[in-house]
Amino acid sequence: MAVLVYIENTDNKLKKSALETVSYAKAVAEMLNTNLVALSIGNVASAELESLGKYGVSKVLNTNNEKLKSFINQAYASVIAQAAKQENADVVILSNSFAGKGLTPRIAIKLNAGIADGAVDLPDTTGGKFVVKKTAFSNKAYAYVELESSNKIISLTPNSYKIVEKPESVTVEDFSAAIKDSDLKTIIKEIVRATNKVSLPDAEIVVSAGRGLKGPENWGMVEELANLLGAATACSKPVSDAGWRPHSEHVGQTGLAISPNLYIAIGISGAIQHLAGVSSSKVIVVINKDPEAPFFKVADYGIVGDAFEIVPKIIEEVKSL
Ligand code: FAD
């Protein structure tokens, strides 16, 4: 018996959400009195993999295969399931990231496992049960899911668990999984951005704007603030529908769901469909000229006023720091 954690990387560097997932998985492994094994797919430097020992991993399986250079759901799910079988892992934990959302059900089918996706807390094992608190209804509610199957998959909501150091001696082993041609059927077209912009799904800070900005010509101040804060830019649906911003920036129920540490919403009303994608952000700052805007109900900090006056002032303030 073991707990297997799948750790994601971007450009062969471990993501912050990977360390959160490792810390969560270590706590689960301790609850179950078992070892934590991590699986990495990609070309992550061995020193970085060894550093996982700091967070309680005792073994890292490393799959570095040309065929898996691009992310392919079916193939990655197959490798993770094979690693779980090899390690006798009855609990598999991964991030409920963009990739994780596609992987979780596929791994579950391969392992005949129950799923708790979008977990926000450690499982409650009182009375021999295994109950996981998870988000439900687009983050508007919590559900408590009891996993009765012997194999279990948990995907952890990013930003819901702190990174904790628990030093452990660690070994890194190559793991060569069998990859079927049928798992490589999806052709991935990778679009490499020429800009140095922060990637939206992974961003710690997001500066987002809506129809209140009146037109695409006014996004200069949004980009300037984002650059100063090392943030990604995002937008509401009507903004991307109107072609003011690319669809890749659209957040919400029908767009990306994100959970940054800081979400700054400028001229966005806070419709329920928008909140569905951003309400699990740690701190929400809302700038809106309408004091009745629904976004203020979920804001940690609200500024009532004209974005065209307030945002330049914030930019000046940040520059002076
Ligand atoms: P508006 O509702 O027009 O709000 C603009 C806001 O800007 C207002 O609150 C106004 O007070 C403020 N404002 C105006 N001028 C200024 C100024 N100078 N300074 C400061 N504030 C100002 N929306 C999403 O965003 N994401 C989704 O995924 C999504 N999915 C949807 C799915 C469905 C099935 C449906 C029906 C709708 C969906 N929507 C989604 C649309 C959603 O319902 C709202 O219409 C949309 O979020 C509104 O966008 P907005 O806040 O930018 O614009």
CSV table of N, CA and C and ligand atoms in Angstrom, one decimal, residues 210-212 214 236-239 250-255 267-271 273-274 287-290 293 305-308, ligand 1:
chain,number,residue,atom,x,y,z
A,210,GLY,N,-13.5,43.8,-17.4
A,210,GLY,CA,-14.7,43.5,-18.1
A,210,GLY,C,-15.2,44.6,-18.9
A,211,ARG,N,-16.5,44.5,-19.2
A,211,ARG,CA,-17.1,45.5,-20.2
A,211,ARG,C,-17.0,46.9,-19.7
A,212,GLY,N,-16.8,47.1,-18.4
A,212,GLY,CA,-16.7,48.4,-17.8
A,212,GLY,C,-15.5,49.2,-18.5
A,214,LYS,N,-15.0,49.6,-21.5
A,214,LYS,CA,-15.5,50.2,-22.7
A,214,LYS,C,-14.9,49.8,-24.1
A,236,SER,N,-13.8,39.0,-18.7
A,236,SER,CA,-15.1,38.4,-18.7
A,236,SER,C,-15.5,37.9,-20.1
A,237,LYS,N,-16.5,37.1,-20.1
A,237,LYS,CA,-16.9,36.5,-21.4
A,237,LYS,C,-17.3,37.5,-22.5
A,238,PRO,N,-18.2,38.5,-22.1
A,238,PRO,CA,-18.5,39.4,-23.2
A,238,PRO,C,-17.3,40.1,-23.9
A,239,VAL,N,-16.3,40.3,-23.0
A,239,VAL,CA,-15.1,41.0,-23.6
A,239,VAL,C,-14.4,40.1,-24.6
A,250,HIS,N,-10.6,34.3,-21.2
A,250,HIS,CA,-12.0,34.3,-20.6
A,250,HIS,C,-12.1,33.4,-19.4
A,251,VAL,N,-12.5,33.9,-18.3
A,251,VAL,CA,-12.6,33.1,-17.1
A,251,VAL,C,-14.1,33.0,-16.7
A,252,GLY,N,-14.4,32.0,-16.0
A,252,GLY,CA,-15.8,31.8,-15.6
A,252,GLY,C,-16.3,30.4,-15.9
A,253,GLN,N,-17.6,30.3,-15.8
A,253,GLN,CA,-18.3,29.0,-15.9
A,253,GLN,C,-18.0,28.3,-17.3
A,254,THR,N,-18.0,29.2,-18.3
A,254,THR,CA,-17.7,28.6,-19.7
A,254,THR,C,-16.3,28.9,-20.1
A,255,GLY,N,-15.5,29.5,-19.2
A,255,GLY,CA,-14.1,29.8,-19.6
A,255,GLY,C,-13.2,29.0,-18.6
A,267,GLY,N,-14.0,46.7,-13.4
A,267,GLY,CA,-15.2,46.9,-14.3
A,267,GLY,C,-15.9,45.6,-14.7
A,268,ILE,N,-16.0,44.7,-13.8
A,268,ILE,CA,-16.7,43.4,-14.0
A,268,ILE,C,-17.8,43.4,-13.0
A,269,SER,N,-19.1,43.1,-13.5
A,269,SER,CA,-20.2,43.2,-12.6
A,269,SER,C,-20.2,42.1,-11.5
A,270,GLY,N,-19.7,40.9,-11.8
A,270,GLY,CA,-19.7,39.8,-10.9
A,270,GLY,C,-20.9,38.9,-11.1
A,271,ALA,N,-21.3,38.7,-12.3
A,271,ALA,CA,-22.4,37.8,-12.6
A,271,ALA,C,-22.0,36.4,-12.1
A,273,GLN,N,-22.1,33.5,-13.4
A,273,GLN,CA,-21.3,32.7,-14.3
A,273,GLN,C,-19.8,33.1,-14.3
A,274,HIS,N,-19.6,34.4,-14.0
A,274,HIS,CA,-18.2,34.8,-13.9
A,274,HIS,C,-17.6,34.3,-12.6
A,287,ILE,N,-12.9,46.5,-8.3
A,287,ILE,CA,-13.0,48.0,-8.6
A,287,ILE,C,-14.2,48.2,-9.6
A,288,ASN,N,-15.2,48.9,-9.1
A,288,ASN,CA,-16.4,49.1,-9.9
A,288,ASN,C,-17.1,50.4,-9.5
A,289,LYS,N,-17.6,51.1,-10.5
A,289,LYS,CA,-18.2,52.4,-10.1
A,289,LYS,C,-19.6,52.2,-9.5
A,290,ASP,N,-20.2,51.0,-9.6
A,290,ASP,CA,-21.5,50.8,-9.1
A,290,ASP,C,-21.4,50.1,-7.7
A,293,ALA,N,-22.9,46.7,-7.4
A,293,ALA,CA,-22.4,45.6,-8.3
A,293,ALA,C,-22.3,44.3,-7.5
A,305,GLY,N,-15.6,53.2,-7.6
A,305,GLY,CA,-15.1,54.4,-8.3
A,305,GLY,C,-14.8,54.0,-9.7
A,306,ASP,N,-14.4,55.1,-10.5
A,306,ASP,CA,-14.1,54.9,-11.9
A,306,ASP,C,-12.8,54.3,-12.1
A,307,ALA,N,-12.8,53.2,-12.8
A,307,ALA,CA,-11.5,52.4,-13.1
A,307,ALA,C,-10.5,53.3,-13.8
A,308,PHE,N,-11.0,54.2,-14.6
A,308,PHE,CA,-10.0,55.1,-15.4
A,308,PHE,C,-9.3,56.1,-14.4
B,1,FAD,P1,-21.3,43.9,-17.5
B,1,FAD,O1,-22.3,43.0,-16.9
B,1,FAD,O2,-21.7,44.9,-18.5
B,1,FAD,O3,-20.6,44.8,-16.3
B,1,FAD,C1,-19.7,45.8,-16.5
B,1,FAD,C2,-19.4,46.4,-15.1
B,1,FAD,O4,-18.5,47.4,-15.2
B,1,FAD,C3,-20.7,47.0,-14.3
B,1,FAD,O5,-20.8,46.4,-13.1
B,1,FAD,C4,-20.4,48.4,-14.3
B,1,FAD,O6,-20.9,49.0,-13.1
B,1,FAD,C5,-18.9,48.5,-14.3
B,1,FAD,N1,-18.3,49.7,-14.9
B,1,FAD,C6,-18.7,50.4,-16.0
B,1,FAD,N2,-17.9,51.4,-16.2
B,1,FAD,C7,-17.0,51.4,-15.2
B,1,FAD,C8,-15.9,52.3,-14.9
B,1,FAD,N3,-15.6,53.3,-15.6
B,1,FAD,N4,-15.2,52.0,-13.8
B,1,FAD,C9,-15.5,50.9,-13.0
B,1,FAD,N5,-16.5,50.1,-13.3
B,1,FAD,C10,-17.3,50.3,-14.4
B,1,FAD,N6,-19.5,35.6,-18.1
B,1,FAD,C11,-18.2,35.4,-17.7
B,1,FAD,O7,-17.5,36.4,-17.4
B,1,FAD,N7,-17.6,34.2,-17.8
B,1,FAD,C12,-18.3,33.1,-18.1
B,1,FAD,O8,-17.7,32.0,-18.2
B,1,FAD,C13,-19.7,33.2,-18.5
B,1,FAD,N8,-20.4,32.2,-18.8
B,1,FAD,C14,-21.7,32.3,-19.1
B,1,FAD,C15,-22.5,31.2,-19.4
B,1,FAD,C16,-23.9,31.4,-19.6
B,1,FAD,C17,-24.7,30.2,-19.9
B,1,FAD,C18,-24.4,32.7,-19.6
B,1,FAD,C19,-25.9,32.8,-19.9
B,1,FAD,C20,-23.7,33.8,-19.4
B,1,FAD,C21,-22.3,33.6,-19.1
B,1,FAD,N9,-21.5,34.7,-18.8
B,1,FAD,C22,-20.2,34.5,-18.5
B,1,FAD,C23,-22.0,36.1,-18.9
B,1,FAD,C24,-22.4,36.7,-17.6
B,1,FAD,O9,-23.8,36.4,-17.3
B,1,FAD,C25,-22.3,38.2,-17.6
B,1,FAD,O10,-23.1,38.7,-18.7
B,1,FAD,C26,-20.9,38.7,-17.8
B,1,FAD,O11,-20.0,38.1,-16.9
B,1,FAD,C27,-20.8,40.2,-17.7
B,1,FAD,O12,-19.6,40.7,-18.0
B,1,FAD,P2,-19.0,42.1,-17.5
B,1,FAD,O13,-19.1,42.1,-16.0
B,1,FAD,O14,-17.7,42.3,-18.1
B,1,FAD,O15,-20.0,43.1,-18.1
